[in-house]
mmCIF file of C-alpha atoms and ligand atoms in Angstrom:
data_model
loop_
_atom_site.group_PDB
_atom_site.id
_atom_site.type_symbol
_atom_site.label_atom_id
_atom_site.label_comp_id
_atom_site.label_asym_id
_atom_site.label_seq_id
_atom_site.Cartn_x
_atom_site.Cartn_y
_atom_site.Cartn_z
ATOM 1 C CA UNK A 1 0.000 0.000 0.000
ATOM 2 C CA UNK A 2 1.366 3.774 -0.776
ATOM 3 C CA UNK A 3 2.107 5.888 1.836
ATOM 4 C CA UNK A 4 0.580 8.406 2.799
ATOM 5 C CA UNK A 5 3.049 11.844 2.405
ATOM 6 C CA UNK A 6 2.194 15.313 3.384
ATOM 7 C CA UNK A 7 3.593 17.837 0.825
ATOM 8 C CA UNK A 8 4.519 21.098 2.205
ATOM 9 C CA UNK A 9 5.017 23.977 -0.240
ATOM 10 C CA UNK A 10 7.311 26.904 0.669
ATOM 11 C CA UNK A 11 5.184 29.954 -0.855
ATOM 12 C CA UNK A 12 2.219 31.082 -0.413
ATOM 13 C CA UNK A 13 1.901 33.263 -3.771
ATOM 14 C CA UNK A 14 -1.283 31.716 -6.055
ATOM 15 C CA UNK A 15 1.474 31.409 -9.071
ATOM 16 C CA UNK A 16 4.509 30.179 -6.691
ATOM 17 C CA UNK A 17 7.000 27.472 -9.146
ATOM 18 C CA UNK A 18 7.104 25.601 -5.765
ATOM 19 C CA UNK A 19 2.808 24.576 -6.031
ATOM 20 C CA UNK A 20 3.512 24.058 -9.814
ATOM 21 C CA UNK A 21 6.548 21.637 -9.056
ATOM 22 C CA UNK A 22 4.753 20.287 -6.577
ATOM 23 C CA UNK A 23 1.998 19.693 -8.320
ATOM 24 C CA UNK A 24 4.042 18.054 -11.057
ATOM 25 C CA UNK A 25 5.486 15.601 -8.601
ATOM 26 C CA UNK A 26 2.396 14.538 -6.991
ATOM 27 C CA UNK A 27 0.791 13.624 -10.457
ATOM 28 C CA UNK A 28 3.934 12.039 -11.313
ATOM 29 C CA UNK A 29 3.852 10.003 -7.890
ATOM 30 C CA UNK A 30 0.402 8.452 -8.427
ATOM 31 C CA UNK A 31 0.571 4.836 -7.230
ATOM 32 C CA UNK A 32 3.484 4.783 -5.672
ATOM 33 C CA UNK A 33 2.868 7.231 -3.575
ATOM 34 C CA UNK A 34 -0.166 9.330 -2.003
ATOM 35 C CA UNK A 35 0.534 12.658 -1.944
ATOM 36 C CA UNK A 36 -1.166 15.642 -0.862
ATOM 37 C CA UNK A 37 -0.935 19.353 -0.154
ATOM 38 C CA UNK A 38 -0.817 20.562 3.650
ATOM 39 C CA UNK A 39 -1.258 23.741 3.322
ATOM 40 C CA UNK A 40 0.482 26.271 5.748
ATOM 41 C CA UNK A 41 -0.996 29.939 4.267
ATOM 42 C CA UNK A 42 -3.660 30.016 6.850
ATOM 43 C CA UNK A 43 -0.692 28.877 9.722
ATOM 44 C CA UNK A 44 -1.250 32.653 12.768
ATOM 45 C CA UNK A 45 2.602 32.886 13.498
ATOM 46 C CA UNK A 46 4.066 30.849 15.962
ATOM 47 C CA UNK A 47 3.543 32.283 19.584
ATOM 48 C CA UNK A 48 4.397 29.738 22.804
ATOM 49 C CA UNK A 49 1.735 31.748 24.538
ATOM 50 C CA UNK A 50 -1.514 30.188 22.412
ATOM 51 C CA UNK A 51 0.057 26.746 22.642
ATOM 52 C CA UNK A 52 -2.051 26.754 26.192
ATOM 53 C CA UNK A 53 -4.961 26.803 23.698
ATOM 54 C CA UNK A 54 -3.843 26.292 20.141
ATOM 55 C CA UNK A 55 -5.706 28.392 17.384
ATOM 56 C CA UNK A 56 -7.651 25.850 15.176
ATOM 57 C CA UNK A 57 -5.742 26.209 12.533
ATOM 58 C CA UNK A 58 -2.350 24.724 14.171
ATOM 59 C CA UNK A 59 -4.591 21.895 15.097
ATOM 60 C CA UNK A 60 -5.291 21.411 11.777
ATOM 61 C CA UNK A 61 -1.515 21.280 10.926
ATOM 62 C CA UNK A 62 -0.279 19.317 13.260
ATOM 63 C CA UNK A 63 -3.088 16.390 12.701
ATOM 64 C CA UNK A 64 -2.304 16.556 9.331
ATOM 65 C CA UNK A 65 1.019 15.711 10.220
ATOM 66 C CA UNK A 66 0.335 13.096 12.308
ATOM 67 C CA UNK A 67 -1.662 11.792 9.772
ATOM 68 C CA UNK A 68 0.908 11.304 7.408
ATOM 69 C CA UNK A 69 3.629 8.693 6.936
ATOM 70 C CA UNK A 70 6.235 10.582 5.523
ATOM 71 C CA UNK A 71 6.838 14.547 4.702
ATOM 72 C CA UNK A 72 7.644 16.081 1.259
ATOM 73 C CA UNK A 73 8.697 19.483 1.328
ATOM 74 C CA UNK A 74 8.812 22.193 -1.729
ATOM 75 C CA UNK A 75 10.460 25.218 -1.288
ATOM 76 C CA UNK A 76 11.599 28.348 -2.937
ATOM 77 C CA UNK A 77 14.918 30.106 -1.798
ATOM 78 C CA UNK A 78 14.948 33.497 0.312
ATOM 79 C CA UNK A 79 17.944 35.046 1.215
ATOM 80 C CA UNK A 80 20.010 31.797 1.308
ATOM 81 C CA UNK A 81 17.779 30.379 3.305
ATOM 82 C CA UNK A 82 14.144 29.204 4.062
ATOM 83 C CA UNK A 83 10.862 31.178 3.191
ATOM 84 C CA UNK A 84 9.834 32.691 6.881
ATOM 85 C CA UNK A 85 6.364 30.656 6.262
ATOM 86 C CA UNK A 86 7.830 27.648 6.050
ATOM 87 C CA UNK A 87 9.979 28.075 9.204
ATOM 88 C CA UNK A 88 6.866 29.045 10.938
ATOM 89 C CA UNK A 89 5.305 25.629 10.228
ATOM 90 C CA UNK A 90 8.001 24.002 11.290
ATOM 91 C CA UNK A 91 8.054 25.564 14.636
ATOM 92 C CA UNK A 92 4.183 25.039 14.329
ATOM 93 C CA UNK A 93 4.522 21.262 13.570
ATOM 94 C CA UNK A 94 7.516 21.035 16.234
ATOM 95 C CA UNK A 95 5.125 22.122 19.585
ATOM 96 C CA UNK A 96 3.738 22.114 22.540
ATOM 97 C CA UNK A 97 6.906 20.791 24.818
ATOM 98 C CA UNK A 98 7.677 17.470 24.017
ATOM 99 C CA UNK A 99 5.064 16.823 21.072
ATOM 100 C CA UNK A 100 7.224 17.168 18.020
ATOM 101 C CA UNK A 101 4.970 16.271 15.119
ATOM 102 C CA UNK A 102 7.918 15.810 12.994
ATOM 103 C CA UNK A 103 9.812 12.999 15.200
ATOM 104 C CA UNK A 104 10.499 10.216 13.255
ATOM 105 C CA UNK A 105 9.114 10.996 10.118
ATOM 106 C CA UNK A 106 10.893 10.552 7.032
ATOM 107 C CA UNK A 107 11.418 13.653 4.967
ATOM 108 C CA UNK A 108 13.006 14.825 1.396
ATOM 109 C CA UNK A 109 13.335 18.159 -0.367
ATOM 110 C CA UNK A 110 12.902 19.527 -3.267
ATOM 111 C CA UNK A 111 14.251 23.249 -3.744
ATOM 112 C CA UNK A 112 13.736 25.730 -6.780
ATOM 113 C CA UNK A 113 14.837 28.737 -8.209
ATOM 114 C CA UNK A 114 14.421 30.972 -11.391
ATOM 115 C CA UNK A 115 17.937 31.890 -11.364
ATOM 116 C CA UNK A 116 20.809 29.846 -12.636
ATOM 117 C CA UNK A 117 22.079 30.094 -8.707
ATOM 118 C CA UNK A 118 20.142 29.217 -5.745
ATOM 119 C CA UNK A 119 18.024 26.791 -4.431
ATOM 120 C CA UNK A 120 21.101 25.529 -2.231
ATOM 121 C CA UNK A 121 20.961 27.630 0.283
ATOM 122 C CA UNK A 122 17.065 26.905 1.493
ATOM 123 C CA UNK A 123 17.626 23.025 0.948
ATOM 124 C CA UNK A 124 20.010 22.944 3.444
ATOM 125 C CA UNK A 125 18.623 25.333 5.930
ATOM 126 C CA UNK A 126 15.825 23.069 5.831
ATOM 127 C CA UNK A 127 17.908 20.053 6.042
ATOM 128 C CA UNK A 128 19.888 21.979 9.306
ATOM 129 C CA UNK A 129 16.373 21.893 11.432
ATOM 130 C CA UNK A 130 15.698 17.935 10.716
ATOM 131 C CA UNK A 131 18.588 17.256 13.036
ATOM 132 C CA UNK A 132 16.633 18.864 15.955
ATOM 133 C CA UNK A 133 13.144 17.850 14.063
ATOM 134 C CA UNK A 134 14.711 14.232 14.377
ATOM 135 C CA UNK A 135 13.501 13.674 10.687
ATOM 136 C CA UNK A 136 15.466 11.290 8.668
ATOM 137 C CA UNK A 137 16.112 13.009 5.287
ATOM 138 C CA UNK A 138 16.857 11.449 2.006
ATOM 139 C CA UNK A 139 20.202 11.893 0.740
ATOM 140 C CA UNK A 140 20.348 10.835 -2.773
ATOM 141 C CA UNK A 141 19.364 12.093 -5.256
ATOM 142 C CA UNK A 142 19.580 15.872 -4.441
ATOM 143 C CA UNK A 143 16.795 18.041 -6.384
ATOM 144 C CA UNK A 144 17.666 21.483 -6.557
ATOM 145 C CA UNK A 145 15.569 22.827 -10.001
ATOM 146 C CA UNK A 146 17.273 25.793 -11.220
ATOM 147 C CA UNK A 147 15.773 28.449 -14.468
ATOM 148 C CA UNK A 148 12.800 26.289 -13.030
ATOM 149 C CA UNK A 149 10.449 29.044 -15.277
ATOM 150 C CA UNK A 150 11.927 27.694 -18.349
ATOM 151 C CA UNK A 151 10.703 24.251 -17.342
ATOM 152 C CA UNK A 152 6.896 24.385 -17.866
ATOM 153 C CA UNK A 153 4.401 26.051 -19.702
ATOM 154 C CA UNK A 154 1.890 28.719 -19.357
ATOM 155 C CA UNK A 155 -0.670 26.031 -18.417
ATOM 156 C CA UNK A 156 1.405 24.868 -15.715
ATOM 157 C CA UNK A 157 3.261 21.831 -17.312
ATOM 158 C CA UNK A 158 6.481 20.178 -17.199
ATOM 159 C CA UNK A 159 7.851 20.683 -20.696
ATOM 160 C CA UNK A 160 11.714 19.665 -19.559
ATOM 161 C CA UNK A 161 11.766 15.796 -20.099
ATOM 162 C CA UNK A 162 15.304 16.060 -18.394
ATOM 163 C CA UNK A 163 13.690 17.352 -14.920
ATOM 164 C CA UNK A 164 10.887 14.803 -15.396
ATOM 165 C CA UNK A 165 13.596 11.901 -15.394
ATOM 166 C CA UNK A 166 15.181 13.704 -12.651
ATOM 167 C CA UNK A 167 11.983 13.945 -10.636
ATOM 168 C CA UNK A 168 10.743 10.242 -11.409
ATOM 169 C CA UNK A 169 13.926 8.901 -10.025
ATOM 170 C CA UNK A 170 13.665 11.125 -6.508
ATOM 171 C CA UNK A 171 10.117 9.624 -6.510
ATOM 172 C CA UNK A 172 11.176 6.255 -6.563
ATOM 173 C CA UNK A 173 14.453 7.377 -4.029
ATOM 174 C CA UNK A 174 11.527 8.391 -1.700
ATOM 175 C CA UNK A 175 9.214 5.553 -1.548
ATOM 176 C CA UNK A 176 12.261 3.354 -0.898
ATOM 177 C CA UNK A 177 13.583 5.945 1.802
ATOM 178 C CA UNK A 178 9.958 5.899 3.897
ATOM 179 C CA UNK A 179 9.536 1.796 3.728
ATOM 180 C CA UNK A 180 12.736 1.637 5.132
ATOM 181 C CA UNK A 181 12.166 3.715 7.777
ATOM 182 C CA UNK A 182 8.813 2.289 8.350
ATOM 183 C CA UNK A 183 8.860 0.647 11.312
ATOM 184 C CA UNK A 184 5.237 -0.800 12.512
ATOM 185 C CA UNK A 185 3.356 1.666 14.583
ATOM 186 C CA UNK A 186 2.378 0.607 18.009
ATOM 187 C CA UNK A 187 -1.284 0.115 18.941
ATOM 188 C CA UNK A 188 -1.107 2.698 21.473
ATOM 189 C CA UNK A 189 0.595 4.885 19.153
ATOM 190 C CA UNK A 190 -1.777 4.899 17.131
ATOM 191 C CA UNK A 191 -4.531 5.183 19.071
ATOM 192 C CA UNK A 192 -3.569 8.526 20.499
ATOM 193 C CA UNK A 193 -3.350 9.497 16.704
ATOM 194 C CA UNK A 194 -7.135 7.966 16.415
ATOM 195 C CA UNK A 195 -8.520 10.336 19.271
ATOM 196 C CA UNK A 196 -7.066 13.422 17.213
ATOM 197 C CA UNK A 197 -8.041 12.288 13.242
ATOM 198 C CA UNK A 198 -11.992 11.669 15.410
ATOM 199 C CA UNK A 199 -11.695 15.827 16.604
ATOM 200 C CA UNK A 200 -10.321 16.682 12.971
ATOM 201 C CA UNK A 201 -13.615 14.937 11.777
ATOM 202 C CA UNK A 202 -16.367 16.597 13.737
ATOM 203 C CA UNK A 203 -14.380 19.931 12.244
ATOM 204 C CA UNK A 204 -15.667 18.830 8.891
ATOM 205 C CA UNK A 205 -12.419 17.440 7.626
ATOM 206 C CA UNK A 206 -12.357 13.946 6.600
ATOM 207 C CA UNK A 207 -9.147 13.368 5.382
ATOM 208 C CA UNK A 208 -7.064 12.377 8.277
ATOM 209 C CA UNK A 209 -9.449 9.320 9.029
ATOM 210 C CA UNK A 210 -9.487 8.591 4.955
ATOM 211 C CA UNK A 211 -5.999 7.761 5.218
ATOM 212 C CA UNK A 212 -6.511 5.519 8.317
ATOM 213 C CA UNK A 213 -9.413 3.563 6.651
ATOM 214 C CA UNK A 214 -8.886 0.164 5.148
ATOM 215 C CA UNK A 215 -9.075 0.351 1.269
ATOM 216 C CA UNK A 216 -9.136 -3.889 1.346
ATOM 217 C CA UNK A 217 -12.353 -5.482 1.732
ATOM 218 C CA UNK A 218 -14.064 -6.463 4.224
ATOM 219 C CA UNK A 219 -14.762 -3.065 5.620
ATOM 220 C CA UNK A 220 -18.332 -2.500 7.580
ATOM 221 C CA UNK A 221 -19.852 0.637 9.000
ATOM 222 C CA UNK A 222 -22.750 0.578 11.425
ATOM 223 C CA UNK A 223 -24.097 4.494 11.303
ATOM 224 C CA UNK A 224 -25.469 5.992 14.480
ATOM 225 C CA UNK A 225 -28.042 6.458 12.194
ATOM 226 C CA UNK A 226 -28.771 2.657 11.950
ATOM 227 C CA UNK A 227 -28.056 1.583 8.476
ATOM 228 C CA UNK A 228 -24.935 -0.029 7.554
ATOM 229 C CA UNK A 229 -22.656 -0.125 5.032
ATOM 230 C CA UNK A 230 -20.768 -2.770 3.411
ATOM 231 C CA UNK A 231 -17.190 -2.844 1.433
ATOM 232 C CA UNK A 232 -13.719 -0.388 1.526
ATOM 233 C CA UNK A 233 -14.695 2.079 -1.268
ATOM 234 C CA UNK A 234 -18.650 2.326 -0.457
ATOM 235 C CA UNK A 235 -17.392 2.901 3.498
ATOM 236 C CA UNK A 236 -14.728 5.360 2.248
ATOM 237 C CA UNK A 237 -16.798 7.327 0.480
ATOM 238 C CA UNK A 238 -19.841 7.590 3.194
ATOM 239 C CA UNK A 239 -17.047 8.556 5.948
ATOM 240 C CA UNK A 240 -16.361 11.571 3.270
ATOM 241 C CA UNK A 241 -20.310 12.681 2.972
ATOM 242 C CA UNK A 242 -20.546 12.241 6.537
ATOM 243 C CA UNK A 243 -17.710 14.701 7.445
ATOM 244 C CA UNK A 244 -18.992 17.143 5.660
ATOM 245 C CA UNK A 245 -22.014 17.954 7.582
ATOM 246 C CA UNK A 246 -19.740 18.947 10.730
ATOM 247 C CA UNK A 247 -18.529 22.390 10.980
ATOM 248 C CA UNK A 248 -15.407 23.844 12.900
ATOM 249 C CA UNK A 249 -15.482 24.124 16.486
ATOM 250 C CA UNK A 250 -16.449 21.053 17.280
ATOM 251 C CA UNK A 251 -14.754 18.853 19.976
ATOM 252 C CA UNK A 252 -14.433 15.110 20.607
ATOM 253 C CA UNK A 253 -12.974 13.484 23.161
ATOM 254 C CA UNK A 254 -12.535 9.085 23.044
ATOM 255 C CA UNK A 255 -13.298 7.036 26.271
ATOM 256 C CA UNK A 256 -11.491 4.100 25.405
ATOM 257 C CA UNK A 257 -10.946 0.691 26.221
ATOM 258 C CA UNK A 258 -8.677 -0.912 24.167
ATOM 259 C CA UNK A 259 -6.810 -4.001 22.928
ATOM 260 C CA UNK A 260 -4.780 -5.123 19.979
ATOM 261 C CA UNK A 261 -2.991 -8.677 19.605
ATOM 262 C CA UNK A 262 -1.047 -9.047 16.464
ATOM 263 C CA UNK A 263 -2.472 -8.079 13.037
ATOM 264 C CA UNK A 264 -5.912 -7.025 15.032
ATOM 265 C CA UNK A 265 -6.704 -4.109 17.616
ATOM 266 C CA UNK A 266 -9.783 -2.516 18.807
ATOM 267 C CA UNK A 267 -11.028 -0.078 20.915
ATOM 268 C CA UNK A 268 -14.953 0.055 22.542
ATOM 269 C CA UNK A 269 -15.924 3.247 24.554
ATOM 270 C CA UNK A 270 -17.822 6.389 24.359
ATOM 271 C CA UNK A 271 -17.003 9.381 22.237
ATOM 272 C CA UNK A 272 -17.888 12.123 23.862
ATOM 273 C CA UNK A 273 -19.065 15.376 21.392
ATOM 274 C CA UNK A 274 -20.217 18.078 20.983
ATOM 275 C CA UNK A 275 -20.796 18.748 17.003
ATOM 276 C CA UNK A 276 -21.545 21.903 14.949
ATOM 277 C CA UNK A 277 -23.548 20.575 12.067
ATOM 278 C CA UNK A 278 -24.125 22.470 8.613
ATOM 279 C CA UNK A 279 -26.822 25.024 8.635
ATOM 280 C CA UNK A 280 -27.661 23.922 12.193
ATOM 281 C CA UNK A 281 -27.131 27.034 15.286
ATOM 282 C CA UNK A 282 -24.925 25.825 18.355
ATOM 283 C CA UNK A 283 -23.608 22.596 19.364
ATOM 284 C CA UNK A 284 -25.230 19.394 19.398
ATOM 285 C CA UNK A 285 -23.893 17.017 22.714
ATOM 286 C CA UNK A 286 -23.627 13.492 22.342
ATOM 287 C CA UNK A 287 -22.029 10.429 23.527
ATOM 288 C CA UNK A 288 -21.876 7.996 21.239
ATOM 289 C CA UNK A 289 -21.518 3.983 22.154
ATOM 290 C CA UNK A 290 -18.163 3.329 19.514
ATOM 291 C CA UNK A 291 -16.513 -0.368 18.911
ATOM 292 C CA UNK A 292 -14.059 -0.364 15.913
ATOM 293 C CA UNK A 293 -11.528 -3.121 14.550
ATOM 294 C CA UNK A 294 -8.567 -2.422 13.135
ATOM 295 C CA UNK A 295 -5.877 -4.255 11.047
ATOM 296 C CA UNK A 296 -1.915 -3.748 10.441
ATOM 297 C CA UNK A 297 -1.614 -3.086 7.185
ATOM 298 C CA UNK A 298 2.073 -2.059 5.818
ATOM 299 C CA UNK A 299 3.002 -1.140 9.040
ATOM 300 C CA UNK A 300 -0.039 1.370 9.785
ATOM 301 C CA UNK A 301 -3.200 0.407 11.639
ATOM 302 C CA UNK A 302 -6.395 0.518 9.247
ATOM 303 C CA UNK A 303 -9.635 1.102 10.076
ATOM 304 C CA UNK A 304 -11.947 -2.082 9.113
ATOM 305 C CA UNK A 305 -14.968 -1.686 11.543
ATOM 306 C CA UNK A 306 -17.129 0.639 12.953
ATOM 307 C CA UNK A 307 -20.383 0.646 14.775
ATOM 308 C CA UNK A 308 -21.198 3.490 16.400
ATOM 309 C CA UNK A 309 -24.821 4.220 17.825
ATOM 310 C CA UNK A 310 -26.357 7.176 19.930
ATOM 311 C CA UNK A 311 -26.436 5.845 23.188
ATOM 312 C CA UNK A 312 -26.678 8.961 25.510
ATOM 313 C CA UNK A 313 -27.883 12.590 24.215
ATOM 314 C CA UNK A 314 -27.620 15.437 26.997
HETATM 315 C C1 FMN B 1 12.214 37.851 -0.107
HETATM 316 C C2 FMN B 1 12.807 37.127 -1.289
HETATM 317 C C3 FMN B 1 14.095 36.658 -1.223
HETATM 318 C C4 FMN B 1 14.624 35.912 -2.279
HETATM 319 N N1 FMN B 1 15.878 35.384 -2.166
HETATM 320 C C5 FMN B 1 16.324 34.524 -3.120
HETATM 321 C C6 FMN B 1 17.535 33.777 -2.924
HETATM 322 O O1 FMN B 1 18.214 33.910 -1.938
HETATM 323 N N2 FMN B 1 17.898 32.903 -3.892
HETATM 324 C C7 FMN B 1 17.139 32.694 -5.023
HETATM 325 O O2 FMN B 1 17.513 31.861 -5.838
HETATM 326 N N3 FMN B 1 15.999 33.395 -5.237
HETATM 327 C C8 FMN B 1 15.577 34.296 -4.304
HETATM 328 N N4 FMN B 1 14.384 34.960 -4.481
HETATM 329 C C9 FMN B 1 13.638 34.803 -5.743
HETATM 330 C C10 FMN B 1 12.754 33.575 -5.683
HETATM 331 O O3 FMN B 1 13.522 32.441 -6.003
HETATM 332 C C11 FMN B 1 11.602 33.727 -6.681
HETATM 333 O O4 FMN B 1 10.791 34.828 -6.314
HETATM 334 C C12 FMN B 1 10.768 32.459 -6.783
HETATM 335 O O5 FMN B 1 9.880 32.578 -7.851
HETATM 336 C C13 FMN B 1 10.002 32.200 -5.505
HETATM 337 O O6 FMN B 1 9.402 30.922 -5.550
HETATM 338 P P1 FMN B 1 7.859 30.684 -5.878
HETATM 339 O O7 FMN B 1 7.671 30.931 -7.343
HETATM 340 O O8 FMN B 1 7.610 29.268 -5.486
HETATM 341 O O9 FMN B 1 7.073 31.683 -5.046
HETATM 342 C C14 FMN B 1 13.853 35.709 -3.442
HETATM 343 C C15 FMN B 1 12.549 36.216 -3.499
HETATM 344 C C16 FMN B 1 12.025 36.898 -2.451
HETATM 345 C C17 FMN B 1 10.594 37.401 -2.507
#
């Protein structure tokens, strides 16, 4: 199965060569791995005084992190060195205390320039904090892009065949850089990863559990509502509809009891919520009677179960 990498793009201008590069290698990555864009334009600078209570949209970040298997970062060049955005997600990603985001994820760059010179500089400014970050980076190959503007076309293309050998081979570098750092995640790991993809979800965003949720059959979902649904890509896809009816400012918090033994784990509580729904004024409490099965699959737990009902509503 792919993993799952978080690509994080140095610029925040709408044209930036970094999103178009980006975008280039994300495309060219299809199947081997699953890319996609965590976005850091919304990021309020880094201030140790909110980490007491985090703005939402750190939250956001650092699940998304924690969601991911492996990190991909983009970058332009400024001054020799990193964009100040993309330092402030780092910092972002690297708090509170002792929660660094980053730890132990594996990591690769890719830095451009319009210029003949450049690109250097930020690639290894960026490579400088993954010591502390404890991210292990890939070495080989290097991809600095220089005169990247000559490379593509108005529509946003790659028209250099050369760069597009260049960037096929760091895509295939990469994917055999994060499975051998993979090492299986622990049950309880991942379970303290489970109780933060459930808060992203009430928020109305469903990807963090879509990259948790089996994509192998058998795969069952028993709605709070009381239907059920059968089979990965039909459960996928209902998790997706369902997430959108939540709006931000939700919260969620797992009582759990759980076990795991081998290729299986599960956990059977109460989640405990209080949801903002679409189109719907205030918050909605519930506690919701939750049993779901997972399986290891590629060294990541998957979700393959879930029956949920209403039990409780205050
Ligand atoms: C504040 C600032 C500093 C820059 N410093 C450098 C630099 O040190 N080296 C370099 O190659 N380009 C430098 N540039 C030019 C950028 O490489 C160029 O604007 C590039 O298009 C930015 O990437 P983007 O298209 O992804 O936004 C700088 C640009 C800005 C705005």
């Amino acid at each position: 199965m792919a993993a799952t990498v978080a690509v994080v793009i140095g610029s925040l201008r709408k044209q930036a060569w970094s999103r178009k590069v980006a975008t280039e290698i994300i495309h060219r990555a299809q199947g081997k791995l699953n890319c996609h864009i965590l976005e850091i334009g919304d990021l309020p600078l880094y201030n140790e005084d909110l980490d007491a209570q985090p703005p939402l949209e750190w939250k956001r970040f650092r699940t998304g992190i924690d969601a991911s298997d492996a990190v991909l970062f983009v970058t332009p060049e400024y001054n020799r060195s990193v964009p100040g955005v993309l330092k402030n997600a780092l910092d972002i990603g690297s708090r509170p205390g002792n929660q660094n985001h980053w730890s132990g994820k594996p990591a690769a760059v890719v830095s451009q320039t319009p210029y003949k010179l450049g690109a250097f500089g930020a690639n290894h400014a960026l490579r400088q904090t993954f010591v502390f970050l404890d991210m292990p980076v890939l070495q080989q190959p290097e991809m600095y892009i220089g005169t990247v503007g000559d490379k593509f076309d108005s529509a946003g293309k790659l028209t250099d065949s050369d760069t597009g050998k260049l960037l096929d081979a760091f895509i295939a570098a990469f994917a055999g850089w994060i499975a051998r750092a993979a090492k299986p995640e622990s049950f309880p790991d991942f379970m303290k990863r489970r109780d933060s993809v459930a808060t992203a979800y009430v928020n109305g965003d469903g990807s963090p559990l879509d990259s948790i949720i089996t994509r192998t059959d058998p795969a069952t979902f028993l709605s709070p509502g009381g239907d059920a649904v059968t089979g990965a890509a039909v459960v996928a896809n209902r998790y997706k509809a369902d997430a959108a009816h939540f709006t931000k400012g939700s919260t969620s918090k797992l009582e759990v009891l759980q076990s795991a033994n081998g290729q299986l784990g599960f956990w059977t509580g109460i989640q405990h919520a209080e949801v903002k729904m679409q189109g719907k004024e205030g918050a909605i409490p519930m506690s919701l009677r939750v049993t779901e099965v997972f399986r290891l699959e590629g060294g990541h737990w998957h979700l393959i179960h879930r029956h949920a009902d209403m039990g409780t509503s205050k």
